[in-house]
């Protein structure tokens, strides 16, 4: 049970930092406002898939 709690905290921290970095990327590359939600959505989905697969790997090893 404690592994789930630690991993959830870790995931929140990772998602927050990735979103902060994505925002910086959008500002530096002058990505238009109408495309930014697509960039954020894509990156968040990919990071979530990565985190879920990492959790599954930790759970079964």
Short mmCIF file of C-alpha atoms in Angstrom, two decimals:
data_model
loop_
_atom_site.label_atom_id
_atom_site.label_comp_id
_atom_site.label_asym_id
_atom_site.label_seq_id
_atom_site.Cartn_x
_atom_site.Cartn_y
_atom_site.Cartn_z
CA UNK A 1 0.00 0.00 0.00
CA UNK A 2 2.84 2.40 0.72
CA UNK A 3 4.29 1.80 -2.76
CA UNK A 4 1.10 3.17 -4.29
CA UNK A 5 1.21 6.28 -2.11
CA UNK A 6 4.86 6.99 -2.87
CA UNK A 7 4.36 6.40 -6.56
CA UNK A 8 1.34 8.72 -6.70
CA UNK A 9 3.33 11.49 -5.03
CA UNK A 10 6.21 10.85 -7.40
CA UNK A 11 3.82 10.95 -10.39
CA UNK A 12 2.28 14.26 -9.32
CA UNK A 13 5.73 15.75 -8.93
CA UNK A 14 6.82 14.49 -12.36
CA UNK A 15 3.66 15.70 -14.11
CA UNK A 16 3.95 19.13 -12.52
CA UNK A 17 7.56 19.53 -13.61
CA UNK A 18 6.90 18.25 -17.12
CA UNK A 19 4.03 20.72 -17.51
CA UNK A 20 6.23 23.53 -16.28
CA UNK A 21 8.92 22.57 -18.79
CA UNK A 22 6.32 22.29 -21.56
CA UNK A 23 5.13 25.79 -20.77
CA UNK A 24 8.70 27.06 -21.02
CA UNK A 25 9.11 25.25 -24.33
CA UNK A 26 5.94 26.84 -25.72
CA UNK A 27 7.19 30.28 -24.73
CA UNK A 28 10.67 29.83 -26.16
CA UNK A 29 9.52 28.35 -29.45
CA UNK A 30 6.65 30.84 -29.82
CA UNK A 31 4.07 28.12 -30.32
CA UNK A 32 0.72 29.74 -31.14
CA UNK A 33 -1.95 29.81 -28.45
CA UNK A 34 -4.30 27.59 -30.43
CA UNK A 35 -1.71 24.79 -30.71
CA UNK A 36 -0.55 24.84 -27.10
CA UNK A 37 -3.40 22.70 -25.71
CA UNK A 38 -2.54 20.02 -28.26
CA UNK A 39 1.12 20.07 -27.21
CA UNK A 40 0.21 19.84 -23.52
CA UNK A 41 -2.30 17.04 -24.13
CA UNK A 42 0.16 14.99 -26.18
CA UNK A 43 2.98 15.35 -23.68
CA UNK A 44 0.70 14.61 -20.71
CA UNK A 45 -0.69 11.48 -22.35
CA UNK A 46 2.78 10.21 -23.18
CA UNK A 47 4.11 10.90 -19.68
CA UNK A 48 1.06 9.22 -18.13
CA UNK A 49 1.64 6.12 -20.26
CA UNK A 50 5.27 6.13 -19.18
CA UNK A 51 4.33 6.44 -15.50
CA UNK A 52 1.72 3.67 -15.71
CA UNK A 53 4.15 1.33 -17.41
CA UNK A 54 6.78 2.16 -14.78
CA UNK A 55 4.31 1.39 -12.01
CA UNK A 56 3.39 -1.93 -13.58
CA UNK A 57 7.05 -2.81 -13.96
CA UNK A 58 7.73 -1.97 -10.30
CA UNK A 59 4.66 -3.88 -9.18
CA UNK A 60 5.61 -7.11 -10.95
CA UNK A 61 9.33 -7.22 -10.24
#
